[in-house]
Amino acid sequence: MENNNSVNFADYEFIPKLLTQIEKVIIGKHDVVKMLVAALLSGGHVLIEDVPGTGKTTLAMTLAKATSLSCRRVQFTPDVMASDITGFTMYNKESERFEYRNGLVMSNIFIADEINRTSPKTQSALLEAMEEKKVTVDGVAHKLPDPFMVIATENEFGYVGTYPLPEAQLDRFLIKLSVGYPTAEDEAMILYRRKNGDPIETVEPVCSADDITRCISAVRNTHIDAAIYKYIVDIVSATRNHPFAALGASPRASIALMRASQSIAFMDGRNYVTPEDVALMVNYVLPHRIHLTQEAKVKRVSVGLVISEIMKAVRPPFKSNE
């Protein structure tokens, strides 16, 4: 695998420190923490779905503090309006003109807490921000800070008062995570660390917005062999042809899988992507983009099973030499 890219990984030594800081608070969830950071370094957005009380919001807020990025959090409810998120124009009597007032989305990290408890109209207000990193209000575009990341949390669909996210919005999340319940040992450690206060207060910032922006650029220069490009396309294309898939993954999913694979390779200290990187990130990039047929639901076929069959059918181009 030819690779002419050179990276001085010493310039990005804040990455392991960032993981360590987050894991002061999020106990026993190393893989989840790593994937969240990988999404940040990909320039992507994250959807965290789980039952209430598993630490979804805490995870997002800990990342914000450890990166020293500006952060705003909105608890979504049915009465939250789109203008609360994107901002609005207001007439100023003194200047005799309309002026734009920032919405809550104007931050480096925007935490959309329980996003599936607000109306579809308000949910859709984030679409432009997530895709183009700007918001348009009354015909005027307003650029969002750089870097910009949406971390949305949601309770599993079926809980009272939830609205399912539309496919167009789901597709804009780079990855989807589930925190899950802790083990008995980890839960005991959570209690111990919270006995005297909130452990988030012990988290120290280890990087700046400039560090993250610089890292995102470096990640995107991570080498991808031509065979890896084909491997990604073959996997994503297979989701569209599977008999149990009513809706497969879009070309946006191919881009997301590429970016996520670059990021995880970079975090592992490599300036090239392997098939193993792609196979790992498939489990986070594709599940929320595949919608099952009614037949699959009747037969209780899971998205995970569909992806497993696809990964067995699509052969990797080569194995890494690691």
PDB file of C-alpha atoms in Angstrom:
ATOM      1  CA  MET A   1       0.000   0.000   0.000  1.00  0.00           C
ATOM      2  CA  GLU A   2       1.766   3.115  -1.236  1.00  0.00           C
ATOM      3  CA  ASN A   3       1.663   6.097   1.088  1.00  0.00           C
ATOM      4  CA  ASN A   4       3.588   9.312   0.693  1.00  0.00           C
ATOM      5  CA  ASN A   5       1.846  11.284   3.439  1.00  0.00           C
ATOM      6  CA  SER A   6       3.931  12.216   6.458  1.00  0.00           C
ATOM      7  CA  VAL A   7       2.469  13.333   9.764  1.00  0.00           C
ATOM      8  CA  ASN A   8       4.228  14.375  12.938  1.00  0.00           C
ATOM      9  CA  PHE A   9       1.887  12.764  15.449  1.00  0.00           C
ATOM     10  CA  ALA A  10       3.722  14.531  18.279  1.00  0.00           C
ATOM     11  CA  ASP A  11       1.848  17.650  17.164  1.00  0.00           C
ATOM     12  CA  TYR A  12      -1.392  15.920  18.130  1.00  0.00           C
ATOM     13  CA  GLU A  13      -0.433  14.476  21.493  1.00  0.00           C
ATOM     14  CA  PHE A  14      -3.516  16.121  22.994  1.00  0.00           C
ATOM     15  CA  ILE A  15      -5.685  13.311  21.558  1.00  0.00           C
ATOM     16  CA  PRO A  16      -4.845  10.633  24.179  1.00  0.00           C
ATOM     17  CA  LYS A  17      -5.026  13.333  26.859  1.00  0.00           C
ATOM     18  CA  LEU A  18      -8.500  14.216  25.618  1.00  0.00           C
ATOM     19  CA  LEU A  19      -9.625  10.607  25.954  1.00  0.00           C
ATOM     20  CA  THR A  20      -8.201  10.466  29.471  1.00  0.00           C
ATOM     21  CA  GLN A  21     -10.027  13.606  30.566  1.00  0.00           C
ATOM     22  CA  ILE A  22     -13.377  12.372  29.259  1.00  0.00           C
ATOM     23  CA  GLU A  23     -12.898   8.996  30.921  1.00  0.00           C
ATOM     24  CA  LYS A  24     -12.598  10.710  34.277  1.00  0.00           C
ATOM     25  CA  VAL A  25     -16.363  11.094  34.007  1.00  0.00           C
ATOM     26  CA  ILE A  26     -17.519   8.421  31.564  1.00  0.00           C
ATOM     27  CA  ILE A  27     -16.505   5.192  33.280  1.00  0.00           C
ATOM     28  CA  GLY A  28     -15.952   1.922  31.420  1.00  0.00           C
ATOM     29  CA  LYS A  29     -17.001   3.217  27.994  1.00  0.00           C
ATOM     30  CA  HIS A  30     -13.653   3.598  26.220  1.00  0.00           C
ATOM     31  CA  ASP A  31     -14.992   2.598  22.803  1.00  0.00           C
ATOM     32  CA  VAL A  32     -17.883   5.074  23.020  1.00  0.00           C
ATOM     33  CA  VAL A  33     -15.547   7.883  24.096  1.00  0.00           C
ATOM     34  CA  LYS A  34     -13.102   7.067  21.305  1.00  0.00           C
ATOM     35  CA  MET A  35     -15.849   7.111  18.679  1.00  0.00           C
ATOM     36  CA  LEU A  36     -17.144  10.466  19.906  1.00  0.00           C
ATOM     37  CA  VAL A  37     -13.663  11.980  19.610  1.00  0.00           C
ATOM     38  CA  ALA A  38     -13.220  10.336  16.201  1.00  0.00           C
ATOM     39  CA  ALA A  39     -16.392  12.053  15.019  1.00  0.00           C
ATOM     40  CA  LEU A  40     -15.137  15.412  16.289  1.00  0.00           C
ATOM     41  CA  LEU A  41     -11.837  14.976  14.437  1.00  0.00           C
ATOM     42  CA  SER A  42     -13.776  13.984  11.309  1.00  0.00           C
ATOM     43  CA  GLY A  43     -15.708  17.233  11.407  1.00  0.00           C
ATOM     44  CA  GLY A  44     -18.900  15.210  11.807  1.00  0.00           C
ATOM     45  CA  HIS A  45     -21.990  15.107  13.994  1.00  0.00           C
ATOM     46  CA  VAL A  46     -23.093  12.429  16.463  1.00  0.00           C
ATOM     47  CA  LEU A  47     -26.454  10.982  17.456  1.00  0.00           C
ATOM     48  CA  ILE A  48     -26.487   9.251  20.845  1.00  0.00           C
ATOM     49  CA  GLU A  49     -29.507   7.035  21.437  1.00  0.00           C
ATOM     50  CA  ASP A  50     -30.243   5.122  24.611  1.00  0.00           C
ATOM     51  CA  VAL A  51     -32.610   4.805  27.536  1.00  0.00           C
ATOM     52  CA  PRO A  52     -32.805   7.724  29.989  1.00  0.00           C
ATOM     53  CA  GLY A  53     -30.104   8.038  32.618  1.00  0.00           C
ATOM     54  CA  THR A  54     -27.198   6.348  30.840  1.00  0.00           C
ATOM     55  CA  GLY A  55     -25.010   9.445  30.548  1.00  0.00           C
ATOM     56  CA  LYS A  56     -25.737  10.689  27.039  1.00  0.00           C
ATOM     57  CA  THR A  57     -25.783  14.376  27.919  1.00  0.00           C
ATOM     58  CA  THR A  58     -22.936  14.012  30.407  1.00  0.00           C
ATOM     59  CA  LEU A  59     -20.762  12.522  27.665  1.00  0.00           C
ATOM     60  CA  ALA A  60     -21.441  15.474  25.356  1.00  0.00           C
ATOM     61  CA  MET A  61     -20.848  18.099  28.042  1.00  0.00           C
ATOM     62  CA  THR A  62     -17.612  16.439  29.148  1.00  0.00           C
ATOM     63  CA  LEU A  63     -16.265  16.542  25.590  1.00  0.00           C
ATOM     64  CA  ALA A  64     -17.080  20.242  25.393  1.00  0.00           C
ATOM     65  CA  LYS A  65     -15.225  21.026  28.613  1.00  0.00           C
ATOM     66  CA  ALA A  66     -12.181  18.895  27.761  1.00  0.00           C
ATOM     67  CA  THR A  67     -11.784  20.644  24.395  1.00  0.00           C
ATOM     68  CA  SER A  68     -12.444  24.176  25.745  1.00  0.00           C
ATOM     69  CA  LEU A  69     -14.843  24.679  22.830  1.00  0.00           C
ATOM     70  CA  SER A  70     -17.821  26.982  23.186  1.00  0.00           C
ATOM     71  CA  CYS A  71     -20.904  24.937  23.933  1.00  0.00           C
ATOM     72  CA  ARG A  72     -24.634  25.503  24.121  1.00  0.00           C
ATOM     73  CA  ARG A  73     -27.213  22.978  25.207  1.00  0.00           C
ATOM     74  CA  VAL A  74     -30.923  22.974  24.440  1.00  0.00           C
ATOM     75  CA  GLN A  75     -33.389  20.700  26.182  1.00  0.00           C
ATOM     76  CA  PHE A  76     -35.771  20.004  23.315  1.00  0.00           C
ATOM     77  CA  THR A  77     -39.475  20.075  24.141  1.00  0.00           C
ATOM     78  CA  PRO A  78     -42.555  20.430  21.928  1.00  0.00           C
ATOM     79  CA  ASP A  79     -42.639  24.205  22.469  1.00  0.00           C
ATOM     80  CA  VAL A  80     -39.050  24.878  21.316  1.00  0.00           C
ATOM     81  CA  MET A  81     -39.256  26.854  18.062  1.00  0.00           C
ATOM     82  CA  ALA A  82     -36.981  26.791  15.038  1.00  0.00           C
ATOM     83  CA  SER A  83     -36.052  30.450  15.601  1.00  0.00           C
ATOM     84  CA  ASP A  84     -34.756  29.545  19.066  1.00  0.00           C
ATOM     85  CA  ILE A  85     -32.167  27.409  17.313  1.00  0.00           C
ATOM     86  CA  THR A  86     -31.255  29.380  14.195  1.00  0.00           C
ATOM     87  CA  GLY A  87     -31.800  32.907  15.507  1.00  0.00           C
ATOM     88  CA  PHE A  88     -34.116  35.648  14.305  1.00  0.00           C
ATOM     89  CA  THR A  89     -34.183  39.244  13.076  1.00  0.00           C
ATOM     90  CA  MET A  90     -35.513  42.004  15.289  1.00  0.00           C
ATOM     91  CA  TYR A  91     -36.303  45.598  14.418  1.00  0.00           C
ATOM     92  CA  ASN A  92     -34.037  48.088  16.188  1.00  0.00           C
ATOM     93  CA  LYS A  93     -35.842  51.400  16.662  1.00  0.00           C
ATOM     94  CA  GLU A  94     -32.620  53.312  17.260  1.00  0.00           C
ATOM     95  CA  SER A  95     -30.884  52.172  14.078  1.00  0.00           C
ATOM     96  CA  GLU A  96     -34.193  51.858  12.212  1.00  0.00           C
ATOM     97  CA  ARG A  97     -33.226  48.545  10.706  1.00  0.00           C
ATOM     98  CA  PHE A  98     -33.612  44.834  11.321  1.00  0.00           C
ATOM     99  CA  GLU A  99     -30.754  43.136  13.171  1.00  0.00           C
ATOM    100  CA  TYR A 100     -29.917  39.469  13.492  1.00  0.00           C
ATOM    101  CA  ARG A 101     -29.916  37.936  16.962  1.00  0.00           C
ATOM    102  CA  ASN A 102     -27.862  34.778  17.346  1.00  0.00           C
ATOM    103  CA  GLY A 103     -29.666  31.507  17.874  1.00  0.00           C
ATOM    104  CA  LEU A 104     -28.478  28.856  20.301  1.00  0.00           C
ATOM    105  CA  VAL A 105     -26.766  26.962  17.489  1.00  0.00           C
ATOM    106  CA  MET A 106     -24.038  29.636  17.335  1.00  0.00           C
ATOM    107  CA  SER A 107     -21.378  27.649  19.200  1.00  0.00           C
ATOM    108  CA  ASN A 108     -18.607  25.146  18.500  1.00  0.00           C
ATOM    109  CA  ILE A 109     -20.551  22.294  20.075  1.00  0.00           C
ATOM    110  CA  PHE A 110     -24.339  22.352  20.018  1.00  0.00           C
ATOM    111  CA  ILE A 111     -25.960  19.772  22.286  1.00  0.00           C
ATOM    112  CA  ALA A 112     -29.475  18.952  21.132  1.00  0.00           C
ATOM    113  CA  ASP A 113     -30.749  17.146  24.198  1.00  0.00           C
ATOM    114  CA  GLU A 114     -33.632  14.734  23.571  1.00  0.00           C
ATOM    115  CA  ILE A 115     -33.970  15.938  20.001  1.00  0.00           C
ATOM    116  CA  ASN A 116     -36.817  13.518  19.338  1.00  0.00           C
ATOM    117  CA  ARG A 117     -39.061  15.293  21.870  1.00  0.00           C
ATOM    118  CA  THR A 118     -39.504  18.385  19.700  1.00  0.00           C
ATOM    119  CA  SER A 119     -41.574  18.894  16.572  1.00  0.00           C
ATOM    120  CA  PRO A 120     -40.349  17.830  13.117  1.00  0.00           C
ATOM    121  CA  LYS A 121     -40.295  21.511  12.065  1.00  0.00           C
ATOM    122  CA  THR A 122     -37.834  22.377  14.821  1.00  0.00           C
ATOM    123  CA  GLN A 123     -35.786  19.252  14.127  1.00  0.00           C
ATOM    124  CA  SER A 124     -35.449  20.309  10.496  1.00  0.00           C
ATOM    125  CA  ALA A 125     -34.077  23.710  11.542  1.00  0.00           C
ATOM    126  CA  LEU A 126     -30.755  21.985  12.137  1.00  0.00           C
ATOM    127  CA  LEU A 127     -30.454  20.541   8.625  1.00  0.00           C
ATOM    128  CA  GLU A 128     -28.696  23.506   7.009  1.00  0.00           C
ATOM    129  CA  ALA A 129     -26.451  24.010  10.028  1.00  0.00           C
ATOM    130  CA  MET A 130     -25.337  20.374  10.009  1.00  0.00           C
ATOM    131  CA  GLU A 131     -24.697  20.159   6.281  1.00  0.00           C
ATOM    132  CA  GLU A 132     -23.387  23.615   5.361  1.00  0.00           C
ATOM    133  CA  LYS A 133     -22.298  24.936   8.777  1.00  0.00           C
ATOM    134  CA  LYS A 134     -24.354  28.068   8.364  1.00  0.00           C
ATOM    135  CA  VAL A 135     -27.899  29.219   9.033  1.00  0.00           C
ATOM    136  CA  THR A 136     -30.038  31.371   6.779  1.00  0.00           C
ATOM    137  CA  VAL A 137     -32.499  33.740   8.442  1.00  0.00           C
ATOM    138  CA  ASP A 138     -34.684  36.033   6.339  1.00  0.00           C
ATOM    139  CA  GLY A 139     -32.521  35.344   3.304  1.00  0.00           C
ATOM    140  CA  VAL A 140     -29.215  36.210   4.981  1.00  0.00           C
ATOM    141  CA  ALA A 141     -26.623  33.491   5.652  1.00  0.00           C
ATOM    142  CA  HIS A 142     -24.766  33.457   8.960  1.00  0.00           C
ATOM    143  CA  LYS A 143     -21.654  31.296   9.243  1.00  0.00           C
ATOM    144  CA  LEU A 144     -21.279  29.052  12.280  1.00  0.00           C
ATOM    145  CA  PRO A 145     -18.082  28.910  14.362  1.00  0.00           C
ATOM    146  CA  ASP A 146     -15.269  26.604  13.270  1.00  0.00           C
ATOM    147  CA  PRO A 147     -15.145  23.815  14.284  1.00  0.00           C
ATOM    148  CA  PHE A 148     -18.845  23.078  14.561  1.00  0.00           C
ATOM    149  CA  MET A 149     -20.376  19.869  15.855  1.00  0.00           C
ATOM    150  CA  VAL A 150     -23.899  18.797  16.733  1.00  0.00           C
ATOM    151  CA  ILE A 151     -24.244  16.166  19.432  1.00  0.00           C
ATOM    152  CA  ALA A 152     -27.867  15.097  19.610  1.00  0.00           C
ATOM    153  CA  THR A 153     -29.243  12.771  22.239  1.00  0.00           C
ATOM    154  CA  GLU A 154     -32.497  10.900  22.010  1.00  0.00           C
ATOM    155  CA  ASN A 155     -34.423   8.330  23.968  1.00  0.00           C
ATOM    156  CA  GLU A 156     -35.181   5.129  22.133  1.00  0.00           C
ATOM    157  CA  PHE A 157     -38.210   5.554  19.866  1.00  0.00           C
ATOM    158  CA  GLY A 158     -41.379   4.386  21.546  1.00  0.00           C
ATOM    159  CA  TYR A 159     -41.018   6.428  24.714  1.00  0.00           C
ATOM    160  CA  VAL A 160     -43.994   8.713  25.370  1.00  0.00           C
ATOM    161  CA  GLY A 161     -43.779  12.057  23.573  1.00  0.00           C
ATOM    162  CA  THR A 162     -41.075  11.187  21.043  1.00  0.00           C
ATOM    163  CA  TYR A 163     -41.005  12.009  17.325  1.00  0.00           C
ATOM    164  CA  PRO A 164     -38.865   9.881  14.992  1.00  0.00           C
ATOM    165  CA  LEU A 165     -36.133  11.822  13.192  1.00  0.00           C
ATOM    166  CA  PRO A 166     -36.647  12.053   9.409  1.00  0.00           C
ATOM    167  CA  GLU A 167     -34.300  10.146   7.116  1.00  0.00           C
ATOM    168  CA  ALA A 168     -32.772  13.376   5.775  1.00  0.00           C
ATOM    169  CA  GLN A 169     -31.670  14.379   9.252  1.00  0.00           C
ATOM    170  CA  LEU A 170     -30.470  10.925  10.300  1.00  0.00           C
ATOM    171  CA  ASP A 171     -28.262  10.880   7.215  1.00  0.00           C
ATOM    172  CA  ARG A 172     -26.442  13.995   8.397  1.00  0.00           C
ATOM    173  CA  PHE A 173     -25.136  12.339  11.544  1.00  0.00           C
ATOM    174  CA  LEU A 174     -21.703  10.874  10.873  1.00  0.00           C
ATOM    175  CA  ILE A 175     -22.174   8.151  13.476  1.00  0.00           C
ATOM    176  CA  LYS A 176     -24.743   6.879  15.941  1.00  0.00           C
ATOM    177  CA  LEU A 177     -23.704   5.741  19.412  1.00  0.00           C
ATOM    178  CA  SER A 178     -25.330   3.927  22.293  1.00  0.00           C
ATOM    179  CA  VAL A 179     -23.806   4.376  25.740  1.00  0.00           C
ATOM    180  CA  GLY A 180     -25.455   1.375  27.373  1.00  0.00           C
ATOM    181  CA  TYR A 181     -25.711   0.424  31.016  1.00  0.00           C
ATOM    182  CA  PRO A 182     -22.452   0.180  33.009  1.00  0.00           C
ATOM    183  CA  THR A 183     -21.211  -3.026  34.591  1.00  0.00           C
ATOM    184  CA  ALA A 184     -21.730  -3.433  38.334  1.00  0.00           C
ATOM    185  CA  GLU A 185     -18.079  -2.536  38.959  1.00  0.00           C
ATOM    186  CA  ASP A 186     -18.238   0.547  36.755  1.00  0.00           C
ATOM    187  CA  GLU A 187     -21.491   1.684  38.341  1.00  0.00           C
ATOM    188  CA  ALA A 188     -19.898   1.401  41.775  1.00  0.00           C
ATOM    189  CA  MET A 189     -17.021   3.585  40.526  1.00  0.00           C
ATOM    190  CA  ILE A 190     -19.541   6.126  39.205  1.00  0.00           C
ATOM    191  CA  LEU A 191     -21.062   6.354  42.686  1.00  0.00           C
ATOM    192  CA  TYR A 192     -17.631   6.726  44.282  1.00  0.00           C
ATOM    193  CA  ARG A 193     -16.616   9.572  41.969  1.00  0.00           C
ATOM    194  CA  ARG A 194     -19.909  11.390  42.476  1.00  0.00           C
ATOM    195  CA  LYS A 195     -19.928  11.064  46.258  1.00  0.00           C
ATOM    196  CA  ASN A 196     -18.338  14.454  46.798  1.00  0.00           C
ATOM    197  CA  GLY A 197     -19.578  16.314  43.725  1.00  0.00           C
ATOM    198  CA  ASP A 198     -19.835  16.342  39.957  1.00  0.00           C
ATOM    199  CA  PRO A 199     -16.737  14.744  38.341  1.00  0.00           C
ATOM    200  CA  ILE A 200     -17.102  17.082  35.338  1.00  0.00           C
ATOM    201  CA  GLU A 201     -15.632  19.770  37.591  1.00  0.00           C
ATOM    202  CA  THR A 202     -12.337  17.817  37.615  1.00  0.00           C
ATOM    203  CA  VAL A 203     -12.063  17.800  33.816  1.00  0.00           C
ATOM    204  CA  GLU A 204      -9.294  20.025  32.460  1.00  0.00           C
ATOM    205  CA  PRO A 205      -9.178  21.471  28.919  1.00  0.00           C
ATOM    206  CA  VAL A 206      -6.348  19.889  26.927  1.00  0.00           C
ATOM    207  CA  CYS A 207      -6.770  21.562  23.529  1.00  0.00           C
ATOM    208  CA  SER A 208      -8.186  24.602  21.770  1.00  0.00           C
ATOM    209  CA  ALA A 209     -10.463  25.247  18.815  1.00  0.00           C
ATOM    210  CA  ASP A 210      -7.367  25.846  16.669  1.00  0.00           C
ATOM    211  CA  ASP A 211      -5.963  22.454  17.719  1.00  0.00           C
ATOM    212  CA  ILE A 212      -9.170  20.716  16.666  1.00  0.00           C
ATOM    213  CA  THR A 213      -9.357  22.585  13.351  1.00  0.00           C
ATOM    214  CA  ARG A 214      -5.725  21.730  12.597  1.00  0.00           C
ATOM    215  CA  CYS A 215      -6.363  18.097  13.462  1.00  0.00           C
ATOM    216  CA  ILE A 216      -9.429  17.891  11.221  1.00  0.00           C
ATOM    217  CA  SER A 217      -7.268  19.067   8.301  1.00  0.00           C
ATOM    218  CA  ALA A 218      -4.605  16.473   9.113  1.00  0.00           C
ATOM    219  CA  VAL A 219      -7.197  13.701   9.353  1.00  0.00           C
ATOM    220  CA  ARG A 220      -8.498  14.530   5.889  1.00  0.00           C
ATOM    221  CA  ASN A 221      -4.998  14.103   4.488  1.00  0.00           C
ATOM    222  CA  THR A 222      -4.836  10.531   5.801  1.00  0.00           C
ATOM    223  CA  HIS A 223      -3.974   8.301   2.839  1.00  0.00           C
ATOM    224  CA  ILE A 224      -6.635   6.069   1.280  1.00  0.00           C
ATOM    225  CA  ASP A 225      -5.630   3.419  -1.246  1.00  0.00           C
ATOM    226  CA  ALA A 226      -7.731   3.091  -4.406  1.00  0.00           C
ATOM    227  CA  ALA A 227      -8.755  -0.393  -3.275  1.00  0.00           C
ATOM    228  CA  ILE A 228     -10.088   1.066  -0.020  1.00  0.00           C
ATOM    229  CA  TYR A 229     -12.256   3.533  -1.934  1.00  0.00           C
ATOM    230  CA  LYS A 230     -13.762   0.614  -3.854  1.00  0.00           C
ATOM    231  CA  TYR A 231     -14.242  -1.365  -0.633  1.00  0.00           C
ATOM    232  CA  ILE A 232     -16.221   1.507   0.897  1.00  0.00           C
ATOM    233  CA  VAL A 233     -18.387   1.923  -2.203  1.00  0.00           C
ATOM    234  CA  ASP A 234     -19.039  -1.829  -2.450  1.00  0.00           C
ATOM    235  CA  ILE A 235     -20.204  -1.975   1.175  1.00  0.00           C
ATOM    236  CA  VAL A 236     -22.513   1.022   0.893  1.00  0.00           C
ATOM    237  CA  SER A 237     -23.900  -0.118  -2.465  1.00  0.00           C
ATOM    238  CA  ALA A 238     -24.713  -3.511  -0.963  1.00  0.00           C
ATOM    239  CA  THR A 239     -27.052  -1.856   1.549  1.00  0.00           C
ATOM    240  CA  ARG A 240     -29.210  -0.652  -1.338  1.00  0.00           C
ATOM    241  CA  ASN A 241     -29.561  -4.126  -2.832  1.00  0.00           C
ATOM    242  CA  HIS A 242     -30.149  -6.205   0.286  1.00  0.00           C
ATOM    243  CA  PRO A 243     -33.595  -7.877   0.181  1.00  0.00           C
ATOM    244  CA  PHE A 244     -34.449  -6.728   3.705  1.00  0.00           C
ATOM    245  CA  ALA A 245     -33.481  -3.079   3.132  1.00  0.00           C
ATOM    246  CA  ALA A 246     -36.356  -0.785   2.161  1.00  0.00           C
ATOM    247  CA  LEU A 247     -33.936   2.138   2.080  1.00  0.00           C
ATOM    248  CA  GLY A 248     -30.183   1.727   1.840  1.00  0.00           C
ATOM    249  CA  ALA A 249     -27.359   4.113   2.600  1.00  0.00           C
ATOM    250  CA  SER A 250     -26.825   7.171   0.388  1.00  0.00           C
ATOM    251  CA  PRO A 251     -23.594   8.493  -1.166  1.00  0.00           C
ATOM    252  CA  ARG A 252     -23.383  10.750   1.892  1.00  0.00           C
ATOM    253  CA  ALA A 253     -22.887   7.536   3.874  1.00  0.00           C
ATOM    254  CA  SER A 254     -19.898   6.638   1.680  1.00  0.00           C
ATOM    255  CA  ILE A 255     -18.324   9.995   2.487  1.00  0.00           C
ATOM    256  CA  ALA A 256     -19.088   9.523   6.178  1.00  0.00           C
ATOM    257  CA  LEU A 257     -17.536   6.050   6.196  1.00  0.00           C
ATOM    258  CA  MET A 258     -14.425   7.400   4.487  1.00  0.00           C
ATOM    259  CA  ARG A 259     -14.060  10.300   6.952  1.00  0.00           C
ATOM    260  CA  ALA A 260     -14.691   8.119   9.985  1.00  0.00           C
ATOM    261  CA  SER A 261     -12.153   5.537   8.783  1.00  0.00           C
ATOM    262  CA  GLN A 262      -9.555   8.262   8.263  1.00  0.00           C
ATOM    263  CA  SER A 263     -10.180   9.583  11.758  1.00  0.00           C
ATOM    264  CA  ILE A 264      -9.889   6.248  13.554  1.00  0.00           C
ATOM    265  CA  ALA A 265      -6.690   5.462  11.633  1.00  0.00           C
ATOM    266  CA  PHE A 266      -5.255   8.841  12.625  1.00  0.00           C
ATOM    267  CA  MET A 267      -6.167   8.296  16.273  1.00  0.00           C
ATOM    268  CA  ASP A 268      -4.359   4.957  16.149  1.00  0.00           C
ATOM    269  CA  GLY A 269      -1.205   6.716  14.968  1.00  0.00           C
ATOM    270  CA  ARG A 270      -1.385   5.809  11.284  1.00  0.00           C
ATOM    271  CA  ASN A 271      -1.445   8.083   8.258  1.00  0.00           C
ATOM    272  CA  TYR A 272      -3.197   5.492   6.093  1.00  0.00           C
ATOM    273  CA  VAL A 273      -6.543   3.667   6.220  1.00  0.00           C
ATOM    274  CA  THR A 274      -6.786  -0.121   6.391  1.00  0.00           C
ATOM    275  CA  PRO A 275      -9.740  -2.398   5.581  1.00  0.00           C
ATOM    276  CA  GLU A 276      -9.981  -3.081   9.317  1.00  0.00           C
ATOM    277  CA  ASP A 277     -10.623   0.622   9.940  1.00  0.00           C
ATOM    278  CA  VAL A 278     -13.480   0.573   7.452  1.00  0.00           C
ATOM    279  CA  ALA A 279     -14.953  -2.644   8.865  1.00  0.00           C
ATOM    280  CA  LEU A 280     -14.886  -1.171  12.374  1.00  0.00           C
ATOM    281  CA  MET A 281     -16.545   2.109  11.445  1.00  0.00           C
ATOM    282  CA  VAL A 282     -19.285   0.409   9.422  1.00  0.00           C
ATOM    283  CA  ASN A 283     -20.901  -0.507  12.750  1.00  0.00           C
ATOM    284  CA  TYR A 284     -21.241   3.161  13.695  1.00  0.00           C
ATOM    285  CA  VAL A 285     -21.788   4.845  10.319  1.00  0.00           C
ATOM    286  CA  LEU A 286     -24.373   2.629   8.615  1.00  0.00           C
ATOM    287  CA  PRO A 287     -27.009   1.300  11.090  1.00  0.00           C
ATOM    288  CA  HIS A 288     -29.033   4.524  11.369  1.00  0.00           C
ATOM    289  CA  ARG A 289     -29.011   4.919   7.589  1.00  0.00           C
ATOM    290  CA  ILE A 290     -30.603   1.558   6.766  1.00  0.00           C
ATOM    291  CA  HIS A 291     -34.383   1.185   6.993  1.00  0.00           C
ATOM    292  CA  LEU A 292     -35.837  -2.310   6.988  1.00  0.00           C
ATOM    293  CA  THR A 293     -38.725  -3.664   4.935  1.00  0.00           C
ATOM    294  CA  GLN A 294     -41.973  -4.656   6.597  1.00  0.00           C
ATOM    295  CA  GLU A 295     -41.100  -8.289   5.905  1.00  0.00           C
ATOM    296  CA  ALA A 296     -37.846  -7.885   7.815  1.00  0.00           C
ATOM    297  CA  LYS A 297     -39.690  -6.379  10.771  1.00  0.00           C
ATOM    298  CA  VAL A 298     -42.216  -9.230  10.791  1.00  0.00           C
ATOM    299  CA  LYS A 299     -39.372 -11.752  10.727  1.00  0.00           C
ATOM    300  CA  ARG A 300     -37.567  -9.756  13.437  1.00  0.00           C
ATOM    301  CA  VAL A 301     -34.513  -9.251  11.263  1.00  0.00           C
ATOM    302  CA  SER A 302     -32.242  -6.581  12.743  1.00  0.00           C
ATOM    303  CA  VAL A 303     -30.183  -3.938  10.983  1.00  0.00           C
ATOM    304  CA  GLY A 304     -27.163  -5.508  12.652  1.00  0.00           C
ATOM    305  CA  LEU A 305     -27.872  -8.820  10.934  1.00  0.00           C
ATOM    306  CA  VAL A 306     -28.200  -7.102   7.554  1.00  0.00           C
ATOM    307  CA  ILE A 307     -24.848  -5.368   8.036  1.00  0.00           C
ATOM    308  CA  SER A 308     -23.233  -8.610   9.191  1.00  0.00           C
ATOM    309  CA  GLU A 309     -24.395 -10.375   6.026  1.00  0.00           C
ATOM    310  CA  ILE A 310     -23.102  -7.529   3.874  1.00  0.00           C
ATOM    311  CA  MET A 311     -19.675  -7.569   5.539  1.00  0.00           C
ATOM    312  CA  LYS A 312     -19.413 -11.321   4.969  1.00  0.00           C
ATOM    313  CA  ALA A 313     -20.374 -10.930   1.313  1.00  0.00           C
ATOM    314  CA  VAL A 314     -18.079  -7.983   0.489  1.00  0.00           C
ATOM    315  CA  ARG A 315     -14.491  -9.155   0.610  1.00  0.00           C
ATOM    316  CA  PRO A 316     -11.820  -6.738   1.850  1.00  0.00           C
ATOM    317  CA  PRO A 317      -9.141  -5.904  -0.743  1.00  0.00           C
ATOM    318  CA  PHE A 318      -6.243  -6.899   1.513  1.00  0.00           C
ATOM    319  CA  LYS A 319      -5.254  -7.323   5.140  1.00  0.00           C
ATOM    320  CA  SER A 320      -3.012  -4.863   6.917  1.00  0.00           C
ATOM    321  CA  ASN A 321       0.513  -5.903   7.835  1.00  0.00           C
ATOM    322  CA  GLU A 322       0.135  -4.813  11.416  1.00  0.00           C
TER     323      GLU A 322
END
